[in-house]
Amino acid sequence: MSDHDLLIKRLSDDMQPVKPLRATRWRVITWLALALPCGIAASFLVPRTLTDWSEPGALRALIQSVLAFMLSLLAVGSALNMSIPGRRGISGKVLITLALVWLGLSLSSMPGAMSEGHDPSNTRCFSFLLVVSTPMMVLIIATLRRSRAHRPLQSLAMAGLGVACLAVSLLAFCHPVHLQPLDFLLHLAGVAVVVSVTVLFGRRWVKWD
């Protein structure tokens, strides 16, 4: 076509306005408003008992839950920021500091006399983390899919960490206030699995730059 002005006019007529993304904090709040009820509903699919908050050490368990919740929000916000060119995720020092505090509290909540033998509640905790994380994982992948990911693998890994931390936060409300070593290792394994599945599943759906 020799008439360039006519070509430009036709292309312009076909263009549709692009809806801008909302601010990251509102995207995090929207995800949380959807993910938290879905996670709570999914928790009823797993056999569990409610936490006895009258036990010694209950305050420490509550602080652990709050820390995990804070880590979740920071990680999800970082994932959403990292998906946009020109923006950076939260400083790793902040996440590492909170994670180390959570880790220290978890280790200090292990009783001096370790019980021996297999406790079926250990595997129930692992199942709880996977089941509760599943709907929240789908929601965060759908949220990331709205924008072309600038660093998809890093964004998905951070998003998976956010999902796993929120599941850990919910687990605190249906778990003994004291941890056993195997129990704690399965918690960490559950977090690793959630992060891995988020990356493997999400890379097929999140658009790349």
Coordinates of C-alpha atoms in Angstrom, one line a residue:
M1 CA 0.0 0.0 0.0
S2 CA 1.5 3.3 -1.1
D3 CA -0.7 5.5 0.9
H4 CA 1.0 5.3 4.3
D5 CA -1.4 7.7 6.0
L6 CA -4.4 5.5 5.1
L7 CA -2.6 2.4 6.4
I8 CA -1.8 4.2 9.7
K9 CA -5.4 5.3 10.0
R10 CA -6.7 1.8 9.4
L11 CA -4.3 0.3 12.0
S12 CA -5.2 3.1 14.5
D13 CA -8.9 2.4 14.0
D14 CA -8.3 -1.3 14.9
M15 CA -6.4 -0.5 18.1
Q16 CA -8.2 -1.0 21.4
P17 CA -7.4 0.9 24.6
V18 CA -5.2 -1.0 27.0
K19 CA -6.4 -1.2 30.6
P20 CA -3.6 -0.1 32.9
L21 CA -2.6 -2.3 35.8
R22 CA -3.6 -1.2 39.2
A23 CA -1.0 -0.3 41.8
T24 CA 0.8 -3.3 43.2
R25 CA -0.6 -2.9 46.7
W26 CA -4.1 -3.1 45.4
R27 CA -3.3 -6.1 43.3
V28 CA -1.9 -7.8 46.4
I29 CA -5.0 -6.9 48.4
T30 CA -7.3 -8.2 45.6
W31 CA -5.3 -11.5 45.5
L32 CA -5.4 -11.8 49.2
A33 CA -9.2 -11.1 49.4
L34 CA -9.7 -14.0 46.9
A35 CA -6.9 -16.4 48.0
L36 CA -7.5 -16.3 51.8
P37 CA -11.2 -17.5 51.6
C38 CA -10.2 -20.2 49.1
G39 CA -7.3 -21.4 51.2
I40 CA -9.6 -21.6 54.3
A41 CA -12.2 -23.5 52.4
A42 CA -9.6 -25.9 51.0
S43 CA -8.3 -26.5 54.6
F44 CA -11.6 -28.3 55.4
L45 CA -10.6 -31.0 52.9
V46 CA -7.7 -32.1 55.2
P47 CA -8.3 -33.8 58.6
R48 CA -7.0 -31.4 61.3
T49 CA -7.5 -30.3 64.9
L50 CA -7.7 -26.7 66.0
T51 CA -4.7 -25.2 67.9
D52 CA -5.0 -25.1 71.6
W53 CA -4.0 -21.4 72.3
S54 CA -4.0 -22.0 76.0
E55 CA -0.8 -24.1 75.8
P56 CA 2.5 -22.7 76.9
G57 CA 4.3 -21.3 73.8
A58 CA 1.1 -20.3 72.1
L59 CA 2.2 -16.7 71.8
R60 CA 5.3 -17.8 70.0
A61 CA 3.2 -19.8 67.6
L62 CA 1.0 -16.8 67.0
I63 CA 4.1 -14.6 66.2
Q64 CA 5.3 -17.3 63.8
S65 CA 2.0 -17.1 62.0
V66 CA 2.1 -13.3 61.8
L67 CA 5.7 -13.5 60.4
A68 CA 4.6 -16.0 57.8
F69 CA 1.7 -13.8 56.8
M70 CA 4.0 -10.8 56.5
L71 CA 6.4 -12.8 54.4
S72 CA 3.5 -13.9 52.1
L73 CA 2.4 -10.3 51.4
L74 CA 6.0 -9.1 50.8
A75 CA 6.8 -12.0 48.5
V76 CA 3.6 -11.6 46.5
G77 CA 4.1 -7.9 46.2
S78 CA 7.7 -8.5 45.1
A79 CA 6.5 -11.0 42.5
L80 CA 4.0 -8.6 41.0
N81 CA 6.6 -5.8 40.9
M82 CA 9.3 -8.0 39.3
S83 CA 6.9 -8.9 36.5
I84 CA 6.9 -5.3 35.3
P85 CA 9.9 -3.9 33.4
G86 CA 11.7 -1.2 35.3
R87 CA 10.5 -2.3 38.7
R88 CA 12.4 -4.3 41.2
G89 CA 11.3 -6.7 43.9
I90 CA 11.7 -6.1 47.6
S91 CA 15.2 -6.3 49.0
G92 CA 16.3 -9.8 49.7
K93 CA 17.7 -8.7 53.1
V94 CA 14.2 -7.9 54.3
L95 CA 12.9 -11.4 53.3
I96 CA 15.9 -13.2 54.7
T97 CA 15.7 -11.3 58.0
L98 CA 12.0 -12.2 58.5
A99 CA 12.7 -15.8 57.4
L100 CA 15.5 -16.2 59.8
V101 CA 13.4 -14.9 62.7
W102 CA 10.6 -17.3 61.7
L103 CA 13.2 -20.1 61.5
G104 CA 14.6 -19.3 64.9
L105 CA 11.2 -19.2 66.5
S106 CA 10.3 -22.6 64.9
L107 CA 13.5 -24.2 66.2
S108 CA 12.9 -22.8 69.6
S109 CA 9.4 -24.3 69.7
M110 CA 10.7 -27.8 69.6
P111 CA 10.4 -29.5 73.0
G112 CA 13.6 -30.7 74.8
A113 CA 12.4 -34.3 74.9
M114 CA 11.8 -35.4 71.4
S115 CA 9.1 -38.1 70.8
E116 CA 10.1 -41.1 68.8
G117 CA 8.2 -43.0 66.2
H118 CA 6.0 -41.9 63.3
D119 CA 3.3 -39.4 64.0
P120 CA 0.5 -39.4 61.3
S121 CA -0.1 -35.7 61.9
N122 CA 3.3 -35.0 60.3
T123 CA 2.1 -36.1 56.9
R124 CA -1.3 -34.4 57.4
C125 CA 0.6 -31.1 57.8
F126 CA 2.4 -31.7 54.5
S127 CA -0.9 -32.5 52.8
F128 CA -2.5 -29.5 54.4
L129 CA 0.2 -27.2 52.8
L130 CA -0.3 -28.7 49.3
V131 CA -4.1 -28.7 49.4
V132 CA -4.5 -25.2 50.8
S133 CA -1.8 -23.8 48.4
T134 CA -3.5 -25.2 45.3
P135 CA -6.3 -22.6 44.8
M136 CA -4.1 -19.8 45.9
M137 CA -1.4 -20.9 43.4
V138 CA -3.9 -20.8 40.6
L139 CA -5.0 -17.3 41.6
I140 CA -1.5 -15.8 41.8
I141 CA -0.7 -17.3 38.3
A142 CA -3.8 -15.8 36.9
T143 CA -2.8 -12.4 38.5
L144 CA 0.7 -12.6 37.0
R145 CA -0.8 -13.6 33.6
R146 CA -2.4 -10.2 33.3
S147 CA 1.0 -8.6 32.5
R148 CA 3.8 -10.0 30.4
A149 CA 6.4 -11.2 32.9
H150 CA 9.8 -9.4 32.6
R151 CA 11.5 -12.0 34.7
P152 CA 9.0 -14.9 34.7
L153 CA 10.9 -17.6 36.6
Q154 CA 11.9 -15.2 39.4
S155 CA 8.4 -13.8 39.6
L156 CA 6.9 -17.2 39.8
A157 CA 9.4 -18.4 42.4
M158 CA 8.6 -15.4 44.5
A159 CA 4.9 -15.9 44.0
G160 CA 5.2 -19.5 45.0
L161 CA 7.0 -18.5 48.2
G162 CA 4.2 -16.0 49.0
V163 CA 1.6 -18.7 48.5
A164 CA 3.5 -21.2 50.7
C165 CA 4.0 -18.7 53.5
L166 CA 0.3 -17.9 53.5
A167 CA -0.4 -21.6 53.8
V168 CA 2.0 -21.9 56.6
S169 CA 0.3 -19.0 58.4
L170 CA -3.0 -20.8 58.1
L171 CA -1.4 -24.1 59.3
A172 CA -0.6 -22.4 62.6
F173 CA -4.3 -22.3 63.5
C174 CA -4.7 -26.1 63.3
H175 CA -1.4 -27.4 64.5
P176 CA 0.2 -28.1 67.9
V177 CA 2.2 -25.1 69.2
H178 CA 5.3 -27.3 69.6
L179 CA 7.1 -28.8 66.6
Q180 CA 8.9 -32.1 66.2
P181 CA 12.0 -32.2 63.9
L182 CA 10.3 -34.4 61.3
D183 CA 7.3 -32.3 61.4
F184 CA 9.4 -29.1 60.8
L185 CA 11.3 -30.8 57.9
L186 CA 8.0 -31.7 56.2
H187 CA 6.9 -28.1 56.6
L188 CA 10.0 -26.9 54.7
A189 CA 9.5 -29.7 52.1
G190 CA 5.9 -28.5 51.6
V191 CA 7.2 -24.9 51.0
A192 CA 9.8 -26.2 48.5
V193 CA 7.2 -28.2 46.6
V194 CA 4.7 -25.3 46.4
V195 CA 7.4 -23.0 45.0
S196 CA 8.5 -25.7 42.5
V197 CA 5.0 -26.4 41.3
T198 CA 4.2 -22.7 40.9
V199 CA 7.3 -22.3 38.7
L200 CA 6.7 -25.4 36.6
F201 CA 3.0 -24.9 36.2
G202 CA 3.1 -21.1 35.9
R203 CA 5.7 -20.9 33.1
R204 CA 3.2 -22.5 30.7
W205 CA 0.6 -19.8 31.4
V206 CA 2.5 -16.6 32.3
K207 CA 3.3 -14.6 29.2
W208 CA 7.0 -13.7 28.6
D209 CA 8.4 -10.4 27.3

